[in-house]
CSV table of C-alpha atoms and ligand atoms in Angstrom, one decimal:
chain,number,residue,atom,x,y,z
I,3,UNK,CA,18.6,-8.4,22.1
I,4,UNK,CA,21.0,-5.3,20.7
I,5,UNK,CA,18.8,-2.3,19.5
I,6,UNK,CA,19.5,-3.1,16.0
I,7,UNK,CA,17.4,-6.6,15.7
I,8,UNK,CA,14.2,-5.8,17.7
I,9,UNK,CA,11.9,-6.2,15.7
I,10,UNK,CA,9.4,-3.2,14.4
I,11,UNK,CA,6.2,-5.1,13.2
I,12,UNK,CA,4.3,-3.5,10.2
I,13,UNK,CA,0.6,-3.3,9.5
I,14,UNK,CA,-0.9,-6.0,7.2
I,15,UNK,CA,-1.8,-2.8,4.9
I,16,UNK,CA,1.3,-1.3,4.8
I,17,UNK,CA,2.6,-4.8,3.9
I,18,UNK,CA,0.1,-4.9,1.5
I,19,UNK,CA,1.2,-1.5,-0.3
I,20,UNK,CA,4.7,-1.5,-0.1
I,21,UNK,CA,4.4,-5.2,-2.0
I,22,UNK,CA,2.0,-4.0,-4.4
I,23,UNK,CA,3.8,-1.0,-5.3
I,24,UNK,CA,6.9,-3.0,-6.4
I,25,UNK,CA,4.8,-5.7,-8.0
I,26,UNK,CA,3.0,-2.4,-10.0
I,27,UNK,CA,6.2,-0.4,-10.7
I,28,UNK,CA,8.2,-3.0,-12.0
I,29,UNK,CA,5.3,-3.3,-15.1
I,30,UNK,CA,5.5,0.3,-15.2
I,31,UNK,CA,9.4,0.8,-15.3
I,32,UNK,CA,9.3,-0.8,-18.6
I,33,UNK,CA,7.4,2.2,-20.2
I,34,UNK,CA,8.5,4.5,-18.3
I,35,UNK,CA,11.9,6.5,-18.7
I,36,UNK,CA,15.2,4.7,-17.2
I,37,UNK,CA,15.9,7.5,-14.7
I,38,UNK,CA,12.2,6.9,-13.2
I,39,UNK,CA,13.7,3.6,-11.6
I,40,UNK,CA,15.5,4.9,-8.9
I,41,UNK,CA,13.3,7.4,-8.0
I,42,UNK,CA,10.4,4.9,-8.0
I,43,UNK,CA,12.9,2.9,-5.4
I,44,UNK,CA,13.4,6.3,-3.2
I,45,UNK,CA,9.5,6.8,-3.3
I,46,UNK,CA,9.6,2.7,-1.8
I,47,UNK,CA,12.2,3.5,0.7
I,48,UNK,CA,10.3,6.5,1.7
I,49,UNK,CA,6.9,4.7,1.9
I,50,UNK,CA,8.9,2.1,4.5
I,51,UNK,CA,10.2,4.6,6.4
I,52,UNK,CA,7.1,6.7,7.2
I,53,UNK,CA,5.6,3.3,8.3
I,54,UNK,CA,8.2,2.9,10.8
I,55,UNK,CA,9.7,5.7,11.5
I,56,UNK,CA,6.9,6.5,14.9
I,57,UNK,CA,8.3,2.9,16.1
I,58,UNK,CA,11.8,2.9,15.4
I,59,UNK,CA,15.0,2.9,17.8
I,60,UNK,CA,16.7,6.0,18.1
I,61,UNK,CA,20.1,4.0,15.9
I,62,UNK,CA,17.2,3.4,12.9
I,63,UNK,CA,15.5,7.1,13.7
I,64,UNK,CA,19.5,8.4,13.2
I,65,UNK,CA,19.7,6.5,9.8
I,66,UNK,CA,16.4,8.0,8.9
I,67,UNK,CA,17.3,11.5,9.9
I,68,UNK,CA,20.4,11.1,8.0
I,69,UNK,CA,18.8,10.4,4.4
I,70,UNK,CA,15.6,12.8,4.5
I,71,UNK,CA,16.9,15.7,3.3
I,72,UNK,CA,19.4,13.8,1.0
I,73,UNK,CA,16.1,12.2,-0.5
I,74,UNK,CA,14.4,15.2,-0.6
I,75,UNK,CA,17.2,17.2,-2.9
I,76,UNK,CA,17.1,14.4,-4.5
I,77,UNK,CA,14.1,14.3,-5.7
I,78,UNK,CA,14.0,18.0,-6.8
I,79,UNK,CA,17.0,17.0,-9.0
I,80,UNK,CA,15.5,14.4,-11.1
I,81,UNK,CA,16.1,16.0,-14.3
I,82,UNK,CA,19.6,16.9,-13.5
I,83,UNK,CA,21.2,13.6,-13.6
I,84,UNK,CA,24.5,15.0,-12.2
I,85,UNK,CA,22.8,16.5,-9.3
I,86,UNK,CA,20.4,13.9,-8.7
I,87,UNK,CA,23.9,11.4,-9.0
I,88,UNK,CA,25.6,13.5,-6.3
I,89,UNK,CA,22.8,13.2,-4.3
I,90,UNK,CA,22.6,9.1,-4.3
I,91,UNK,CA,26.2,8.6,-3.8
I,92,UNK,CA,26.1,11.2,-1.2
I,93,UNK,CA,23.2,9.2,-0.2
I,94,UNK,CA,25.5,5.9,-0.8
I,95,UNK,CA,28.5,7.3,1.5
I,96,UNK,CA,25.9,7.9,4.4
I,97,UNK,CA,24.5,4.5,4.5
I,98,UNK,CA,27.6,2.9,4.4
I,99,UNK,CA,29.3,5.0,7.1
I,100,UNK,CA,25.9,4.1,9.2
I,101,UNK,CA,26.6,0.6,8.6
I,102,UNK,CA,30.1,0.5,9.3
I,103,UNK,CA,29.3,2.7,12.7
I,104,UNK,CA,26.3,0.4,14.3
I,105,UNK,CA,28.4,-2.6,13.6
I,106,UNK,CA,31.2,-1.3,15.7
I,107,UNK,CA,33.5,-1.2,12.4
I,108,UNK,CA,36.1,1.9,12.5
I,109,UNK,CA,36.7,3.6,9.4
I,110,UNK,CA,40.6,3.3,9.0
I,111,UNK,CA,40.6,6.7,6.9
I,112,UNK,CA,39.7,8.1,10.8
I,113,UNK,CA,42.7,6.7,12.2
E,10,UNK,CA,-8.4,43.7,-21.7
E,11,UNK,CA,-6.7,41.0,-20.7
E,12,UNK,CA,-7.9,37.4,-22.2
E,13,UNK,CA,-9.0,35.0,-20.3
E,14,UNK,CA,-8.5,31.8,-22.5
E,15,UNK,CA,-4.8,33.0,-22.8
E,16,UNK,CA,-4.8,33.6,-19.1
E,17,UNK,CA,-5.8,30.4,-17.8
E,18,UNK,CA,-3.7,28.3,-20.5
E,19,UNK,CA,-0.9,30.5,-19.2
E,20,UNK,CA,-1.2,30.2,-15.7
E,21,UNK,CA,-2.2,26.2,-15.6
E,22,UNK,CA,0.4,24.0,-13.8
E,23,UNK,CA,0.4,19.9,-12.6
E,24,UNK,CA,-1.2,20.3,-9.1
E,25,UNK,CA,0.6,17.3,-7.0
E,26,UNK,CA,-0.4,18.5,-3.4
E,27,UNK,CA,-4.3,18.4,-3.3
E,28,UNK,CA,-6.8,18.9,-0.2
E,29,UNK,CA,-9.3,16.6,1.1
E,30,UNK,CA,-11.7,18.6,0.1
E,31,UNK,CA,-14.4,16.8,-2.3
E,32,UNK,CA,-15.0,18.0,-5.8
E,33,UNK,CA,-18.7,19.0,-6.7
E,34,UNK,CA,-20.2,16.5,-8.9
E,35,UNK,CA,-21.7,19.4,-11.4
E,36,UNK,CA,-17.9,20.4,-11.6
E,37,UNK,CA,-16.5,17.0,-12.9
E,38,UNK,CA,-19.7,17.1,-14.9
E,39,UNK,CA,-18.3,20.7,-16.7
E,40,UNK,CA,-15.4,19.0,-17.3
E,41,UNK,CA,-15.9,16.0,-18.9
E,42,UNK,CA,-18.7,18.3,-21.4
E,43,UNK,CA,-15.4,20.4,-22.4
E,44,UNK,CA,-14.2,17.0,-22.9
E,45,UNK,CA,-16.5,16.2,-25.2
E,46,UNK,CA,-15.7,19.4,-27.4
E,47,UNK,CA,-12.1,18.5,-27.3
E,48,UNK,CA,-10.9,17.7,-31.0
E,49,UNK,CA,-10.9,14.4,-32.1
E,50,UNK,CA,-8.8,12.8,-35.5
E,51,UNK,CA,-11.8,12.2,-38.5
E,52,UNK,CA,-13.9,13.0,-35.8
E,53,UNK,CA,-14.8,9.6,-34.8
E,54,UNK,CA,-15.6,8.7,-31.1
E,55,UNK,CA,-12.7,6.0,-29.6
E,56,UNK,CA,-12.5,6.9,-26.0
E,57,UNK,CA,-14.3,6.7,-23.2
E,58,UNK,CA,-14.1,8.3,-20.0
E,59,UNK,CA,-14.4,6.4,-16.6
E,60,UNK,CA,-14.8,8.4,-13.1
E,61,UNK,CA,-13.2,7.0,-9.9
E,62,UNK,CA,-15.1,8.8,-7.1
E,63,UNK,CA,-15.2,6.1,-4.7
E,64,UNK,CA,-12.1,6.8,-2.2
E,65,UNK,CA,-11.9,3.3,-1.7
E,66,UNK,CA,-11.4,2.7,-5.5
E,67,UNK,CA,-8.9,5.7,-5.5
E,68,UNK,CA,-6.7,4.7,-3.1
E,69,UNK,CA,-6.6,1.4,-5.1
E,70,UNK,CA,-6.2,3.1,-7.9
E,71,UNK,CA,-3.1,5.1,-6.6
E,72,UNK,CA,-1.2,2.1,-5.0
E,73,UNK,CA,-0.7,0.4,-8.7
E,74,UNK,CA,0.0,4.2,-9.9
E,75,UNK,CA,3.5,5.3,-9.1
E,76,UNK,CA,3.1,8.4,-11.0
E,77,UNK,CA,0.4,9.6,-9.2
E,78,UNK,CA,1.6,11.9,-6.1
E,79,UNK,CA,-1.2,13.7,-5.7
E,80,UNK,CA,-4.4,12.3,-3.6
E,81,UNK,CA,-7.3,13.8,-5.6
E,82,UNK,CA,-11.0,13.4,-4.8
E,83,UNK,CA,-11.7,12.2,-8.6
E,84,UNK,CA,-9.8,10.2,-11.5
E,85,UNK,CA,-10.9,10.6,-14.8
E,86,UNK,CA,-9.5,7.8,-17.2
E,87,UNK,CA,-9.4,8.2,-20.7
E,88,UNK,CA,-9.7,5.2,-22.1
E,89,UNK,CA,-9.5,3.7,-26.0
E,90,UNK,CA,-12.0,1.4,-27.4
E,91,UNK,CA,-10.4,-0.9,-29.4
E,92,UNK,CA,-13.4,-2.3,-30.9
E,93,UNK,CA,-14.5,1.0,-32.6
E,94,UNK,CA,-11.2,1.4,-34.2
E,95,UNK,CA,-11.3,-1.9,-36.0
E,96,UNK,CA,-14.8,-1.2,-37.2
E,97,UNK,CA,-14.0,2.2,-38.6
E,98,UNK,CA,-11.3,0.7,-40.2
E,99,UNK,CA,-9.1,3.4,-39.1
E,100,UNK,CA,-5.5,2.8,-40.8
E,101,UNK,CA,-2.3,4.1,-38.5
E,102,UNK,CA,-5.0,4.2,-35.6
E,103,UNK,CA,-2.9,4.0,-32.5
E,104,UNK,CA,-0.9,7.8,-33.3
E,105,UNK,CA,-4.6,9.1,-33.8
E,106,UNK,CA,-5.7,7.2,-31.1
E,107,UNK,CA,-2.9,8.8,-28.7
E,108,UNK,CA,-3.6,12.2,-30.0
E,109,UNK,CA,-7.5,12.2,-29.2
E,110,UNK,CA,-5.6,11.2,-25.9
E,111,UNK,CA,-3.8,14.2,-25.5
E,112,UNK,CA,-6.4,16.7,-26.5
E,113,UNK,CA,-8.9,15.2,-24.0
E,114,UNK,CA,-6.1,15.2,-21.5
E,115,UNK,CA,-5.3,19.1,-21.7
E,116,UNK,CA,-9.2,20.3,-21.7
E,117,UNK,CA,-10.0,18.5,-19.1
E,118,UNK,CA,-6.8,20.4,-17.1
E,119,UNK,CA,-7.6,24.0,-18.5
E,120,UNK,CA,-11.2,23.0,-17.7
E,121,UNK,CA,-9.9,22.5,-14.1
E,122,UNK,CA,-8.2,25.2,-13.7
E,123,UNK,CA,-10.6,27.9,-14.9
E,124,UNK,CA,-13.0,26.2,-12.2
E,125,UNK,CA,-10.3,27.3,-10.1
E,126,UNK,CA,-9.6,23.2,-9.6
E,127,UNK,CA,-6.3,21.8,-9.6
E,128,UNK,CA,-5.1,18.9,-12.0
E,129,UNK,CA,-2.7,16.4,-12.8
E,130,UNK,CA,-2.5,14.4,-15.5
E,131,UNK,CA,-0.7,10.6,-14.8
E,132,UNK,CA,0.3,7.8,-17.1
E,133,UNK,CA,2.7,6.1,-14.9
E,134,UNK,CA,0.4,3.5,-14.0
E,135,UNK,CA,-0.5,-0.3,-14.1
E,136,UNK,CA,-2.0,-0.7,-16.8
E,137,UNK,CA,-3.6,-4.1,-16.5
E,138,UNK,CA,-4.1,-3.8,-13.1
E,139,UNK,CA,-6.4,0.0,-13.4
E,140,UNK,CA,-8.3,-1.8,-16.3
E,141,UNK,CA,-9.4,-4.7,-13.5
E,142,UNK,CA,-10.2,-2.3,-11.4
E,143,UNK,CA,-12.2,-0.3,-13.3
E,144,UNK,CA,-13.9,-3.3,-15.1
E,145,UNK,CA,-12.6,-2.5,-18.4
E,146,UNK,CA,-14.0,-4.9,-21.1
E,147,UNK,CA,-10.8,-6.6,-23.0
E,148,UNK,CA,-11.2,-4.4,-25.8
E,149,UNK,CA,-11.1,-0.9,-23.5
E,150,UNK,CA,-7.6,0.0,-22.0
E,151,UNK,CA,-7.0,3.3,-19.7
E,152,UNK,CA,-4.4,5.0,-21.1
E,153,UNK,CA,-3.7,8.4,-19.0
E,154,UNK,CA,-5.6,9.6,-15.6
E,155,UNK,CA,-6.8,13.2,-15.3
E,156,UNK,CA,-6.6,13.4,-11.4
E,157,UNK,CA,-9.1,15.8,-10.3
E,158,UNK,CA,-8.9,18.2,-6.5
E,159,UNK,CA,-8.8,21.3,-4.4
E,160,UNK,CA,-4.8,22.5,-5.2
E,161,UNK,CA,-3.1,22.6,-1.6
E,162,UNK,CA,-1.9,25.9,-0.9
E,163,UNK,CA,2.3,26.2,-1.3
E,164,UNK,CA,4.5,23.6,-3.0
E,165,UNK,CA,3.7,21.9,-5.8
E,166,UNK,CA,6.5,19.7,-6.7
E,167,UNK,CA,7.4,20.5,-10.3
E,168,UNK,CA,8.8,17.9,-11.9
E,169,UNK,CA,12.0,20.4,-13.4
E,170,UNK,CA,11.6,23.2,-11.2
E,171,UNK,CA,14.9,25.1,-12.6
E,172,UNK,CA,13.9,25.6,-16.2
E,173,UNK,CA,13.3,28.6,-18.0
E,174,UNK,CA,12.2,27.9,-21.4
E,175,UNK,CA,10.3,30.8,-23.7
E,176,UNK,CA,8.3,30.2,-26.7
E,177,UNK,CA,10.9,31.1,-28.9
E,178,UNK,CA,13.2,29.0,-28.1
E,179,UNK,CA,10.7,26.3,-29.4
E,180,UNK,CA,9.8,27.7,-32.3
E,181,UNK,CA,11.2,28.4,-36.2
E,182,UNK,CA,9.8,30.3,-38.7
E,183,UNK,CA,9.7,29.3,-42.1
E,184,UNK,CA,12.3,26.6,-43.1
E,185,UNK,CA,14.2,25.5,-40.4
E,186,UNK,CA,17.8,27.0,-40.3
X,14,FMN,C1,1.5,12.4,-21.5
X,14,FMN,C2,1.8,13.0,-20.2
X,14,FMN,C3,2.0,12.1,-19.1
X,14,FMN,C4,2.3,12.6,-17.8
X,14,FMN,N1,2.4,11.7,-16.8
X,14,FMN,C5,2.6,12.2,-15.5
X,14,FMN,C6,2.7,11.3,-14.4
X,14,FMN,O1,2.6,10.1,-14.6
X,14,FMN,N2,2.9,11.8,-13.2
X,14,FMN,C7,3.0,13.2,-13.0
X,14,FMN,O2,3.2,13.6,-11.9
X,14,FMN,N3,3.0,14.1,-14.1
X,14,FMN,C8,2.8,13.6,-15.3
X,14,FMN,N4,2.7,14.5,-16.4
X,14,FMN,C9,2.8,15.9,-16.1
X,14,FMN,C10,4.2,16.5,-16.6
X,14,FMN,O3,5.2,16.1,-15.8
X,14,FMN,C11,4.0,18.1,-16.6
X,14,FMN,O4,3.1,18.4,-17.5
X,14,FMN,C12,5.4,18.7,-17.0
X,14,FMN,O5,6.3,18.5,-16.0
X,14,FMN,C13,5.2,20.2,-17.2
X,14,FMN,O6,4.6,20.8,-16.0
X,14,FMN,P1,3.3,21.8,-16.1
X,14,FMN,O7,2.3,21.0,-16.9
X,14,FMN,O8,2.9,22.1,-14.7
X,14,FMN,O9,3.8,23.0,-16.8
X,14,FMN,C14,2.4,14.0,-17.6
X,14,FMN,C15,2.2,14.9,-18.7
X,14,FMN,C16,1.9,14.4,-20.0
X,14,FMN,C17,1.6,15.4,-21.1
């Protein structure tokens, strides 16, 4: 089994909040203000992350490491929306490079 | 002399970072009696307040809350009654309604604060799902929570933490140019 499909179990509870806090926030989202929605999705990714991230390979710990401070900025930018922009796509180009990189794909632009 | 009303209306800010430290029960007590002498629209009597103690029921509470980053000790949730509007025959009720709302809401914070408590006030929450919890009759619904703690020393996590914006800036005199 390659590092990237082992499988990290989570508690019931966490299971339990991470469901209920989409189930929740996607009645909220509808009163809420547009731009809340993607930060309500960074708090989500964030919430998975903390549950894992004591239990993780050191390939998932990278990705991790990689999108902290990202998601952090981004968070103090939420009511710049070009900031807080330039810090998802930044956020976008590190995920995808990630992806590319575990799955043994070369980025032609580093040939 | 400096005033002190000024002082602490000045000086209040959204506490998001809270310690574990529990609230004294004669403090949420002070608060919801300013509460009481917030304003109120024809001075009629449609909300009701319901404290969340319990951290069991608070932890519930915050997972259908996404608004709420703080952990506080207490949750004070203004709620409407529905049923008392109708029989006061209130006309345009639910702008009053909000209003009452919002004065209760910013008491209960300056009441906080000059207890030297912090406080947050959240309305990014399930709606149906906090009125189960707190067994809300059908004709009660929460509409904002006055989270209630010890402020954590350090970073709050202002919501715009760049702005500078002065009273005047706000603000015309007369007819507006
Ligand atoms: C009606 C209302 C609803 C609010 N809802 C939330 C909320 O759900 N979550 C939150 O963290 N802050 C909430 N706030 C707090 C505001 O973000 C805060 O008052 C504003 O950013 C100004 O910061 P200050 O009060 O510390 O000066 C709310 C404020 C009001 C008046």
């Amino acid at each position: 089994m390659n590092e990237n499909s082992t499988n990290i179990v989570l508690h019931e509870s966490e299971v339990v909040e991470l469901f209920v806090y989409f189930l929740a926030t996607a009645r909220v989202q509808i009163d809420d203000p547009d731009y809340y929605g993607p930060m309500r999705l960074l708090i989500a990714a964030e919430k998975l992350r903390d549950f894992v991230s004591n239990r993780s390979s050191s390939s998932l710990t990278r990705l991790f490491e990689l999108t902290e401070p990202i998601i952090n900025d981004a968070h103090i930018a939420i009511n710049d929306i070009e900031k807080f922009s330039n810090k998802l796509d930044q956020l976008s180009k590190v995920i995808a490079n990630y992806l590319l990189e575990v799955n043994g794909i070369e980025d032609p632009s580093h040939d | 002399m400096t005033n002190e009303t000024l002082q602490i209306i000045k000086t209040r800010r959204v506490v998001r970072m809270m310690t574990g430290e529990p609230v004294a029960r004669t403090n949420i007590e002070q608060i919801l009696e300013a509460a009481r002498w917030a304003p109120v629209g024809g001075n009629q009597r449609f909300l009701r307040f319901v404290v969340a103690e319990d951290p069991k029921l608070i932890n519930l509470i915050r997972m259908v809350s996404p608004g709420m980053i703080q952990r506080p000790q207490v949750i004070i949730t203004i709620c409407a009654d529905w049923d008392k509007f109708r029989k006061n025959k209130v006309k345009g009720h639910d702008r009053s309604s909000y209003i009452d709302v919002g004065t209760a809401m910013q008491t209960m914070l300056l009441a906080s604060h000059s207890l030297e408590l912090g406080s947050g006030p959240v309305t990014s929450f399930n709606k149906i799902s906090v009125g189960i919890m707190l067994n809300l009759p059908s004709h009660v619904t929460p509409e904002l929570m006055v989270c209630v703690g010890h402020p954590a020393s350090g970073y709050q996590m202002p919501m715009a933490p760049k702005q500078k914006i002065t009273w005047e800036s706000l603000v015309d005199w007369g007819r507006v140019s």
